[in-house]
Amino acid sequence: MEATFLPATFAAIHFLHCINHYKKINAVMKFFIDTANLAQIKEANDLGILDGVTTNPSLMAKEGIKGQEAVMQHYKTICEMVDGDISAEVISTDFDGIVAEGKVLAAMHKNIVVKVPMIKDGIKAIKWFTENGIRTNCTLVFSAGQAILAAKAGASYVSPFIGRIDDSGWDGMELIHQIRQIFSVQGYRTEILAASIRNPNHIIKCAEAGADVCTCPLDSILGLLKHPLTDIGLAKFLEDAKKFA
Ligand code: E4P
């Protein structure tokens, strides 16, 4: 009995891995821009490759936005500019406050994703939002354990902060690989939104690791365009083109 049960179990596990792998092969990593700056959002959107925007209180403050009304107006403007998911972060840290803020944000536009910090009341609130049809992005994730909790609560996105992990002397990309492995094995549907991107190579590594989304500063996105041999090659082509103009 055991002799037939074990191979069948392994075959089933292998089959599930293949399905998960196949799903990843057919998924395309989305590009979000990580800013509240309207000019930068427009520049990335005009490239035609933008799938969404992430903001946070620091990015909003950097734009000099002051007061609740101005904050809401700014989110509305971003939602009108980009047809994709827009993460808007709550400021409250208690369950009632997070839920109250999140309800207002989510009611503003269908593309708003409520960004909730990885804290105890944040997890409770994510569960509440999930049960009430409001999408969430669990932010400030620095470990696989935190990612598992967020996924279990039903977060739409989980945001591991690669750059800040690198800054502290650890390897941010290792966390992306670990979460990808766990989510694929367990079948969590939460999307891995790689955040705190510092350079174009981070984006390439995230694509390699199977991140579902990469949220990047404009500079890092534009950095993907650059290669000195492209510039040298183009200059030569344009020079030679003059010969038959
Ligand atoms: C996005 O969701 C995060 O808030 C952001 O990527 C953090 O980036 P930082 O580490 O550069 O501040």
XYZ file of N, CA and C and ligand atoms in Angstrom:
747
model
N 0.846 -1.206 0.000
C 0.000 0.000 0.000
C 0.881 1.256 0.000
N 1.836 1.274 0.989
C 2.726 2.426 1.101
C 3.559 2.622 -0.173
N 3.968 1.460 -0.782
C 4.822 1.510 -1.970
C 4.134 2.211 -3.136
N 2.810 2.068 -3.246
C 2.124 2.742 -4.362
C 1.711 4.156 -3.974
N 1.465 4.351 -2.661
C 1.005 5.662 -2.201
C 2.084 6.735 -2.397
N 3.345 6.369 -2.013
C 4.417 7.370 -2.057
C 4.699 7.897 -3.460
N 4.925 6.987 -4.468
C 5.183 7.523 -5.809
C 4.023 8.391 -6.304
N 2.791 7.986 -5.980
C 1.633 8.761 -6.433
C 1.641 10.151 -5.797
N 2.028 10.192 -4.500
C 2.082 11.484 -3.816
C 3.138 12.376 -4.444
N 4.339 11.784 -4.696
C 5.414 12.569 -5.303
C 5.007 13.053 -6.692
N 4.319 12.183 -7.439
C 3.888 12.561 -8.788
C 2.918 13.740 -8.710
N 2.026 13.680 -7.707
C 1.041 14.771 -7.546
C 1.741 16.074 -7.186
N 2.731 15.980 -6.273
C 3.476 17.185 -5.874
C 4.217 17.761 -7.079
N 4.847 16.850 -7.850
C 5.592 17.285 -9.027
C 4.639 17.984 -10.011
N 3.431 17.405 -10.166
C 2.448 17.974 -11.081
C 2.073 19.400 -10.642
N 1.855 19.579 -9.321
C 1.492 20.911 -8.805
C 2.620 21.911 -9.036
N 3.870 21.451 -8.828
C 5.020 22.334 -9.084
C 5.040 22.758 -10.547
N 4.778 21.778 -11.437
C 4.799 22.079 -12.873
C 3.732 23.108 -13.210
N 2.532 22.927 -12.605
C 1.437 23.866 -12.880
C 1.868 25.265 -12.434
N 2.426 25.367 -11.207
C 2.846 26.666 -10.691
C 3.924 27.276 -11.574
N 4.874 26.428 -11.992
C 5.952 26.909 -12.844
C 5.374 27.407 -14.165
N 4.420 26.626 -14.707
C 3.811 26.984 -15.982
C 3.086 28.332 -15.860
N 2.368 28.502 -14.704
C 1.641 29.762 -14.481
C 2.628 30.933 -14.497
N 3.823 30.731 -13.839
C 4.805 31.809 -13.780
C 5.364 32.114 -15.163
N 5.600 31.032 -15.964
C 6.176 31.257 -17.290
C 5.253 32.150 -18.118
N 3.935 31.983 -17.877
C 2.988 32.748 -18.668
C 2.626 34.098 -18.054
N 3.184 34.388 -16.877
C 2.904 35.676 -16.249
C 3.950 36.678 -16.726
N 3.539 37.921 -16.843
C 4.463 38.965 -17.273
C 4.647 39.929 -16.115
N 5.887 40.214 -15.748
C 6.119 41.127 -14.625
C 5.590 42.518 -14.949
N 4.761 43.036 -14.038
C 4.193 44.376 -14.248
C 5.173 45.447 -13.762
N 5.111 46.604 -14.422
C 5.925 47.759 -14.028
C 5.038 48.791 -13.348
N 5.340 49.099 -12.093
C 4.700 50.225 -11.416
C 5.773 51.299 -11.248
N 5.339 52.556 -11.136
C 6.304 53.607 -10.795
C 6.105 53.965 -9.332
N 7.232 54.168 -8.650
C 7.230 54.375 -7.200
C 7.455 55.860 -6.915
N 6.413 56.648 -7.074
C 6.537 58.093 -6.874
C 5.149 58.715 -6.763
N 5.106 59.933 -6.218
C 3.853 60.701 -6.228
C 4.032 61.922 -7.123
N 5.172 61.964 -7.833
C 5.467 63.115 -8.699
C 4.733 62.966 -10.035
N 3.844 63.936 -10.327
C 2.968 63.798 -11.494
C 3.752 63.827 -12.817
N 4.795 64.652 -12.875
C 5.585 64.741 -14.123
C 6.271 63.395 -14.402
N 6.802 62.770 -13.358
C 7.471 61.479 -13.543
C 6.470 60.382 -13.897
N 5.297 60.448 -13.267
C 4.253 59.450 -13.589
C 3.876 59.591 -15.058
N 3.726 60.844 -15.513
C 3.353 61.084 -16.913
C 4.450 60.565 -17.859
N 5.704 60.858 -17.513
C 6.819 60.416 -18.379
C 6.844 58.885 -18.509
N 6.662 58.185 -17.394
C 6.668 56.711 -17.441
C 5.437 56.199 -18.187
N 4.300 56.854 -17.949
C 3.057 56.417 -18.596
C 3.144 56.615 -20.111
N 3.784 57.722 -20.526
C 3.918 58.010 -21.958
C 4.793 56.974 -22.664
N 5.649 56.289 -21.901
C 6.469 55.218 -22.498
C 5.589 54.051 -22.953
N 4.422 53.952 -22.344
C 3.474 52.900 -22.728
C 3.686 51.577 -22.007
N 4.527 51.596 -20.974
C 4.830 50.316 -20.298
C 4.357 50.303 -18.842
N 3.610 51.350 -18.448
C 3.280 51.468 -17.023
C 1.982 50.723 -16.675
N 2.040 49.952 -15.596
C 0.871 49.173 -15.160
C 0.267 49.688 -13.859
N 0.931 50.629 -13.199
C 0.387 51.106 -11.929
C 1.354 52.034 -11.218
N 0.927 52.495 -10.042
C 1.713 53.466 -9.259
C 1.670 53.053 -7.792
N 2.821 53.196 -7.107
C 2.806 53.055 -5.646
C 3.238 54.392 -5.042
N 2.579 54.753 -3.952
C 2.970 55.959 -3.217
C 3.165 55.543 -1.765
N 3.752 56.417 -0.991
C 3.801 56.223 0.463
C 3.831 57.606 1.101
N 3.664 57.727 2.407
C 3.604 59.056 3.023
C 4.852 59.900 2.748
N 6.019 59.263 2.684
C 7.252 60.031 2.420
C 7.223 60.609 1.006
N 6.764 59.801 0.048
C 6.711 60.275 -1.345
C 5.681 61.393 -1.501
N 4.552 61.297 -0.764
C 3.523 62.351 -0.821
C 4.087 63.635 -0.213
N 4.779 63.513 0.928
C 5.336 64.691 1.609
C 6.370 65.384 0.718
N 7.138 64.559 -0.020
C 8.174 65.097 -0.916
C 7.570 66.032 -1.975
N 6.316 65.769 -2.344
C 5.647 66.596 -3.354
C 5.014 67.844 -2.741
N 5.148 68.008 -1.420
C 4.617 69.194 -0.738
C 3.107 69.174 -0.583
N 2.503 67.988 -0.665
C 1.046 67.895 -0.539
C 0.683 68.004 0.943
N -0.289 68.908 1.236
C -0.634 69.132 2.648
C -2.142 69.092 2.828
N -2.603 68.384 3.849
C -4.037 68.355 4.175
C -4.759 67.218 3.480
N -5.797 66.708 4.164
C -6.543 65.545 3.690
C -7.138 65.751 2.301
N -7.694 66.968 2.091
C -8.351 67.236 0.805
C -7.343 67.191 -0.346
N -6.168 67.795 -0.105
C -5.117 67.817 -1.138
C -4.608 66.397 -1.407
N -4.501 65.606 -0.357
C -4.032 64.223 -0.517
C -5.013 63.448 -1.396
N -6.312 63.572 -1.078
C -7.337 62.842 -1.850
C -7.338 63.313 -3.308
N -7.210 64.618 -3.487
C -7.209 65.176 -4.847
C -6.014 64.631 -5.633
N -4.874 64.501 -4.951
C -3.668 63.999 -5.620
C -3.870 62.550 -6.073
N -4.450 61.733 -5.205
C -4.721 60.337 -5.593
C -5.677 60.284 -6.789
N -6.700 61.179 -6.745
C -7.676 61.200 -7.851
C -6.965 61.527 -9.156
N -6.082 62.517 -9.120
C -5.353 62.924 -10.330
C -4.530 61.747 -10.866
N -3.846 61.034 -9.958
C -3.029 59.877 -10.400
C -3.935 58.807 -11.035
N -5.088 58.566 -10.403
C -6.027 57.554 -10.942
C -6.519 57.945 -12.330
N -6.664 59.241 -12.560
C -7.113 59.682 -13.887
C -5.998 59.578 -14.919
N -4.746 59.644 -14.458
C -3.609 59.603 -15.389
C -3.253 58.185 -15.816
N -3.309 57.248 -14.864
C -2.818 55.886 -15.129
C -3.941 54.874 -14.966
N -4.127 54.059 -15.995
C -5.145 53.015 -15.930
C -4.499 51.743 -15.367
N -4.401 51.695 -14.035
C -3.782 50.544 -13.374
C -3.925 50.712 -11.881
N -3.390 49.758 -11.138
C -3.532 49.808 -9.687
C -2.706 50.931 -9.069
N -3.343 51.687 -8.174
C -2.688 52.819 -7.512
C -2.703 52.541 -6.008
N -1.524 52.338 -5.425
C -1.456 52.075 -3.981
C -1.490 53.375 -3.199
N -2.451 53.469 -2.271
C -2.576 54.643 -1.402
C -2.472 54.156 0.041
N -1.517 54.721 0.774
C -1.187 54.167 2.098
C -1.979 54.818 3.229
N -2.426 53.992 4.164
C -3.108 54.517 5.359
C -2.052 55.037 6.342
N -2.514 55.948 7.216
C -1.603 56.526 8.214
C -1.880 55.906 9.588
N -3.119 55.445 9.782
C -3.497 54.869 11.082
C -2.729 53.584 11.344
N -2.592 53.262 12.629
C -1.915 52.014 12.993
C -2.799 51.112 13.865
N -4.040 51.537 14.107
C -4.964 50.685 14.862
C -6.042 50.171 13.909
N -6.605 48.985 14.230
C -7.552 48.321 13.338
C -8.681 49.249 12.861
N -9.372 49.908 13.819
C -10.522 50.755 13.437
C -10.091 51.894 12.511
N -8.962 52.499 12.852
C -8.471 53.618 12.047
C -8.080 53.174 10.643
N -7.377 52.034 10.554
C -6.947 51.527 9.229
C -8.166 51.219 8.364
N -9.162 50.570 8.976
C -10.367 50.199 8.219
C -11.112 51.457 7.770
N -11.257 52.428 8.666
C -11.983 53.659 8.318
C -11.269 54.381 7.173
N -9.958 54.529 7.290
C -9.188 55.214 6.232
C -9.251 54.451 4.914
N -9.079 53.140 5.012
C -9.055 52.303 3.809
C -10.381 52.346 3.060
N -11.492 52.397 3.823
C -12.811 52.436 3.173
C -12.946 53.715 2.340
N -12.486 54.835 2.908
C -12.573 56.121 2.197
C -11.692 56.089 0.943
N -10.478 55.580 1.102
C -9.554 55.523 -0.048
C -10.121 54.634 -1.156
N -10.601 53.455 -0.773
C -11.100 52.496 -1.773
C -12.339 53.019 -2.487
N -13.152 53.823 -1.769
C -14.384 54.344 -2.373
C -14.087 55.426 -3.410
N -12.877 55.966 -3.347
C -12.533 57.093 -4.224
C -12.443 56.673 -5.691
N -11.862 55.477 -5.941
C -11.667 55.020 -7.336
C -11.494 53.507 -7.342
N -11.990 52.868 -8.384
C -11.920 51.393 -8.446
C -10.478 50.864 -8.501
N -9.535 51.702 -8.932
C -8.146 51.234 -9.061
C -7.312 51.411 -7.798
N -7.921 52.018 -6.771
C -7.153 52.215 -5.530
C -6.940 50.871 -4.814
N -5.679 50.647 -4.433
C -5.323 49.496 -3.600
C -4.876 50.084 -2.264
N -5.477 49.626 -1.170
C -5.170 50.204 0.143
C -3.867 49.601 0.665
N -2.902 50.494 0.917
C -1.581 50.042 1.372
C -1.566 50.052 2.897
N -1.280 48.896 3.464
C -1.401 48.697 4.915
C -0.060 48.219 5.473
N 0.418 48.825 6.576
C 1.704 48.378 7.123
C 1.647 46.984 7.739
N 2.782 46.295 7.707
C 2.904 44.942 8.262
C 3.023 45.021 9.792
N 1.862 45.198 10.415
C 1.792 45.193 11.881
C 0.581 44.338 12.250
N 0.433 44.039 13.546
C -0.649 43.145 13.963
C -2.031 43.649 13.520
N -2.318 44.922 13.806
C -3.621 45.460 13.400
C -3.728 45.585 11.884
N -2.570 45.720 11.228
C -2.558 45.768 9.769
C -3.019 44.441 9.188
N -2.542 43.348 9.752
C -2.948 42.018 9.278
C -4.447 41.810 9.505
N -4.921 42.218 10.700
C -6.365 42.083 10.985
C -7.174 42.885 9.970
N -6.678 44.096 9.673
C -7.395 44.966 8.728
C -7.361 44.370 7.318
N -6.216 43.794 6.925
C -6.124 43.175 5.586
C -7.164 42.068 5.467
N -7.300 41.277 6.517
C -8.308 40.206 6.521
C -9.711 40.804 6.338
N -9.976 41.905 7.083
C -11.289 42.562 6.982
C -11.511 43.088 5.561
N -10.488 43.754 5.004
C -10.622 44.299 3.640
C -10.869 43.161 2.648
N -10.143 42.054 2.809
C -10.294 40.902 1.902
C -11.733 40.408 1.924
N -12.281 40.281 3.140
C -13.658 39.778 3.265
C -14.693 40.771 2.742
N -14.269 42.036 2.619
C -15.211 43.059 2.159
C -14.884 43.564 0.753
N -14.099 42.785 0.035
C -13.862 43.073 -1.392
C -12.962 44.269 -1.667
N -12.157 44.665 -0.680
C -11.235 45.794 -0.897
C -9.822 45.247 -1.048
N -9.148 45.647 -2.125
C -7.807 45.115 -2.397
C -6.744 45.825 -1.559
N -5.704 45.075 -1.186
C -4.686 45.625 -0.292
C -3.267 45.321 -0.772
N -2.359 46.178 -0.317
C -0.919 45.987 -0.545
C -0.266 46.047 0.828
N 0.259 44.934 1.289
C 0.902 44.906 2.611
C 2.337 45.408 2.462
N 2.616 46.537 3.106
C 3.909 47.205 2.913
C 4.842 47.001 4.103
N 6.116 47.371 3.893
C 7.153 47.248 4.927
C 7.394 45.776 5.294
N 7.535 44.963 4.250
C 7.796 43.532 4.453
C 9.296 43.263 4.296
N 9.875 42.661 5.322
C 11.316 42.418 5.340
C 11.669 40.954 5.617
N 10.648 40.084 5.712
C 10.957 38.671 5.959
C 9.901 37.783 5.301
N 10.279 36.518 5.097
C 9.344 35.563 4.491
C 8.161 35.311 5.424
N 8.412 35.319 6.721
C 7.330 35.108 7.684
C 6.262 36.188 7.568
N 6.699 37.425 7.416
C 5.740 38.527 7.253
C 4.942 38.346 5.958
N 5.637 37.914 4.904
C 4.956 37.712 3.613
C 3.900 36.612 3.721
N 4.214 35.546 4.457
C 3.263 34.443 4.628
C 2.003 34.940 5.354
N 2.200 35.713 6.420
C 1.047 36.234 7.177
C 0.162 37.111 6.302
N 0.814 37.985 5.526
C 0.051 38.892 4.652
C -0.749 38.089 3.626
N -0.109 37.060 3.058
C -0.781 36.230 2.052
C -1.942 35.466 2.680
N -1.706 34.959 3.874
C -2.754 34.197 4.579
C -3.969 35.083 4.865
N -3.703 36.374 5.157
C -4.806 37.309 5.430
C -5.510 37.727 4.134
N -4.912 37.370 3.001
C -5.574 37.634 1.710
C -5.113 38.892 1.000
N -3.937 39.416 1.379
C -3.442 40.629 0.706
C -3.363 40.407 -0.804
N -3.722 41.431 -1.577
C -3.593 41.323 -3.036
C -2.124 41.378 -3.417
N -1.374 42.240 -2.722
C 0.059 42.386 -2.971
C 0.807 42.332 -1.647
N 2.048 41.858 -1.716
C 2.951 41.950 -0.576
C 4.195 42.669 -1.089
N 4.654 43.658 -0.320
C 5.772 44.498 -0.790
C 7.064 44.291 0.008
N 7.935 43.390 -0.435
C 9.261 43.280 0.186
C 10.143 44.437 -0.279
N 10.864 45.052 0.672
C 11.682 46.247 0.398
C 13.132 45.845 0.111
N 13.427 45.548 -1.144
C 14.754 45.041 -1.509
C 15.890 46.005 -1.152
N 15.758 47.257 -1.589
C 16.844 48.225 -1.403
C 17.182 48.431 0.066
N 16.146 48.545 0.904
C 16.416 48.790 2.328
C 17.092 47.579 2.964
N 16.770 46.368 2.466
C 17.450 45.162 2.986
C 18.919 45.207 2.561
N 19.167 45.539 1.277
C 20.556 45.664 0.802
C 21.306 46.706 1.638
N 20.626 47.837 1.898
C 21.272 48.918 2.667
C 21.707 48.439 4.055
N 20.971 47.460 4.586
C 21.294 47.014 5.949
C 22.301 45.848 5.944
N 22.840 45.557 4.748
C 23.902 44.557 4.675
C 23.423 43.144 4.395
N 22.110 42.977 4.108
C 21.578 41.666 3.740
C 21.269 41.669 2.253
N 20.763 40.532 1.755
C 20.516 40.421 0.322
C 19.016 40.449 0.040
N 18.560 41.603 -0.450
C 17.126 41.776 -0.717
C 16.585 40.788 -1.733
N 17.405 40.480 -2.755
C 16.922 39.576 -3.803
C 16.678 38.170 -3.274
N 17.466 37.793 -2.265
C 17.284 36.464 -1.680
C 15.861 36.330 -1.119
N 15.371 37.428 -0.537
C 14.006 37.405 0.010
C 12.967 37.230 -1.098
N 13.185 37.891 -2.232
C 12.240 37.740 -3.357
C 12.200 36.272 -3.796
N 13.382 35.655 -3.937
C 13.453 34.242 -4.334
C 12.710 33.361 -3.326
N 12.934 33.652 -2.043
C 12.329 32.824 -0.991
C 10.797 32.946 -1.000
N 10.308 34.175 -1.127
C 8.848 34.370 -1.136
C 8.237 33.726 -2.389
N 8.937 33.891 -3.536
C 8.437 33.268 -4.784
C 8.271 31.758 -4.600
N 9.319 31.155 -3.997
C 9.303 29.702 -3.786
C 8.128 29.318 -2.876
N 7.973 30.030 -1.777
C 6.903 29.714 -0.817
C 5.524 29.898 -1.456
N 5.322 31.025 -2.129
C 4.002 31.290 -2.716
C 3.668 30.257 -3.791
N 4.688 29.834 -4.565
C 4.425 28.844 -5.613
C 4.110 27.477 -5.022
N 4.894 27.072 -4.033
C 4.668 25.763 -3.399
C 3.312 25.735 -2.701
N 2.990 26.829 -1.994
C 1.750 26.861 -1.212
C 0.523 27.254 -2.031
N 0.761 27.831 -3.206
C -0.366 28.262 -4.036
C -1.005 29.553 -3.574
N -0.276 30.383 -2.818
C -0.819 31.703 -2.436
C -1.011 32.543 -3.689
N -2.132 33.251 -3.751
C -2.398 34.050 -4.949
C -1.942 35.501 -4.806
N -1.468 35.849 -3.625
C -0.936 37.194 -3.382
C 0.218 37.476 -4.346
N 0.197 38.672 -4.951
C 1.262 39.010 -5.900
C 2.467 39.616 -5.176
N 3.648 39.224 -5.612
C 4.886 39.754 -5.022
C 5.240 41.056 -5.733
N 5.170 42.140 -4.966
C 5.436 43.470 -5.510
C 6.801 43.927 -4.970
N 7.829 43.731 -5.761
C 9.180 44.089 -5.300
C 9.291 45.604 -5.199
N 9.629 46.088 -3.990
C 9.671 47.536 -3.743
C 11.061 47.949 -3.281
N 11.216 49.275 -3.105
C 12.500 49.835 -2.674
C 13.598 49.458 -3.680
N 13.267 49.673 -4.936
C 14.195 49.387 -6.038
C 15.183 50.550 -6.142
N 16.455 50.206 -6.302
C 17.472 51.267 -6.315
C 18.154 51.458 -7.674
N 18.069 50.443 -8.552
C 18.812 50.539 -9.825
C 18.219 49.573 -10.858
N 18.609 49.742 -12.149
C 18.066 48.866 -13.200
C 18.358 47.387 -12.960
N 19.512 47.089 -12.361
C 19.852 45.683 -12.140
C 18.867 45.016 -11.175
N 18.366 45.772 -10.193
C 17.335 45.238 -9.304
C 16.121 44.768 -10.123
N 15.756 45.560 -11.132
C 14.572 45.230 -11.947
C 14.820 43.922 -12.708
N 16.019 43.817 -13.291
C 16.368 42.606 -14.052
C 16.342 41.383 -13.130
N 16.934 41.541 -11.945
C 16.981 40.429 -10.986
C 15.580 40.044 -10.513
N 14.692 41.041 -10.376
C 13.311 40.745 -9.958
C 12.584 39.943 -11.035
N 12.827 40.312 -12.300
C 12.199 39.578 -13.405
C 12.694 38.129 -13.392
N 13.987 37.972 -13.170
C 14.600 36.642 -13.118
C 14.005 35.800 -11.983
N 13.770 36.469 -10.853
C 13.298 35.757 -9.652
C 11.803 35.458 -9.691
N 11.095 36.032 -10.670
C 9.669 35.747 -10.778
C 8.788 36.660 -9.938
N 9.258 37.891 -9.661
C 8.383 38.865 -8.994
C 7.209 39.162 -9.928
N 6.032 39.374 -9.355
C 4.862 39.664 -10.187
C 4.850 41.119 -10.635
N 5.387 41.981 -9.765
C 5.403 43.420 -10.026
C 6.728 43.970 -9.518
N 7.212 44.997 -10.213
C 8.389 45.710 -9.724
C 7.989 47.178 -9.672
N 8.065 47.811 -8.507
C 7.748 49.236 -8.452
C 9.048 50.016 -8.370
N 9.247 50.899 -9.351
C 10.581 51.470 -9.555
C 10.548 52.990 -9.643
N 11.641 53.624 -9.191
C 11.792 55.050 -9.473
C 11.977 55.224 -10.984
N 11.614 56.405 -11.509
C 11.723 56.644 -12.954
C 13.149 56.395 -13.461
N 14.148 56.850 -12.696
C 15.554 56.688 -13.108
C 15.907 55.227 -13.385
N 15.410 54.331 -12.532
C 15.738 52.905 -12.713
C 15.068 52.352 -13.965
N 13.839 52.813 -14.233
C 13.152 52.356 -15.463
C 13.926 52.853 -16.678
N 14.270 54.150 -16.662
C 14.982 54.719 -17.818
C 16.378 54.112 -17.954
N 16.954 53.682 -16.828
C 18.280 53.056 -16.846
C 18.285 51.783 -17.673
N 17.120 51.135 -17.785
C 17.041 49.896 -18.575
C 17.290 50.161 -20.059
N 17.041 51.421 -20.469
C 17.225 51.764 -21.884
C 18.693 51.805 -22.293
N 19.547 52.067 -21.287
C 20.912 52.481 -21.619
C 21.895 51.339 -21.857
N 22.667 51.484 -22.940
C 23.852 50.647 -23.137
C 24.806 51.433 -24.034
N 26.085 51.565 -23.659
C 27.010 52.370 -24.464
C 27.126 51.860 -25.901
N 27.029 50.537 -26.100
C 27.158 50.006 -27.470
C 25.957 50.396 -28.332
N 24.795 50.605 -27.685
C 23.622 51.085 -28.432
C 23.902 52.501 -28.933
N 24.441 53.346 -28.044
C 24.740 54.739 -28.426
C 25.787 54.785 -29.541
N 26.857 53.981 -29.390
C 27.927 53.968 -30.403
C 27.372 53.440 -31.737
N 26.594 52.377 -31.650
C 26.022 51.761 -32.859
C 25.088 52.712 -33.581
N 24.257 53.411 -32.818
C 23.295 54.334 -33.441
C 24.022 55.497 -34.103
N 25.045 56.026 -33.413
C 25.805 57.152 -33.972
C 26.415 56.734 -35.324
N 26.931 55.516 -35.382
C 27.559 55.019 -36.637
C 26.496 54.846 -37.731
N 25.349 54.277 -37.371
C 24.281 54.097 -38.372
C 23.844 55.454 -38.940
N 23.688 56.447 -38.032
C 23.224 57.762 -38.484
C 24.273 58.432 -39.373
N 25.552 58.203 -39.021
C 26.644 58.771 -39.826
C 26.647 58.134 -41.221
N 26.509 56.799 -41.245
C 26.508 56.089 -42.534
C 25.264 56.420 -43.358
N 24.179 56.723 -42.674
C 22.943 57.049 -43.381
C 23.100 58.310 -44.232
N 23.997 59.201 -43.742
C 24.238 60.461 -44.490
C 24.815 60.140 -45.864
N 25.511 59.001 -45.987
C 26.173 58.644 -47.248
C 25.155 58.346 -48.361
N 23.960 57.919 -47.953
C 22.974 57.641 -49.008
C 21.740 58.548 -48.909
N 21.910 59.653 -48.173
C 20.759 60.560 -48.013
C 20.537 61.361 -49.284
C 6.809 51.269 -2.267
O 5.767 50.689 -2.174
C 7.679 51.561 -1.109
O 7.056 52.417 -0.229
C 8.973 52.142 -1.642
O 9.425 51.332 -2.699
C 10.052 52.318 -0.592
O 11.230 52.689 -1.254
P 12.476 53.336 -0.508
O 13.139 52.292 0.298
O 13.356 53.808 -1.632
O 11.952 54.462 0.322
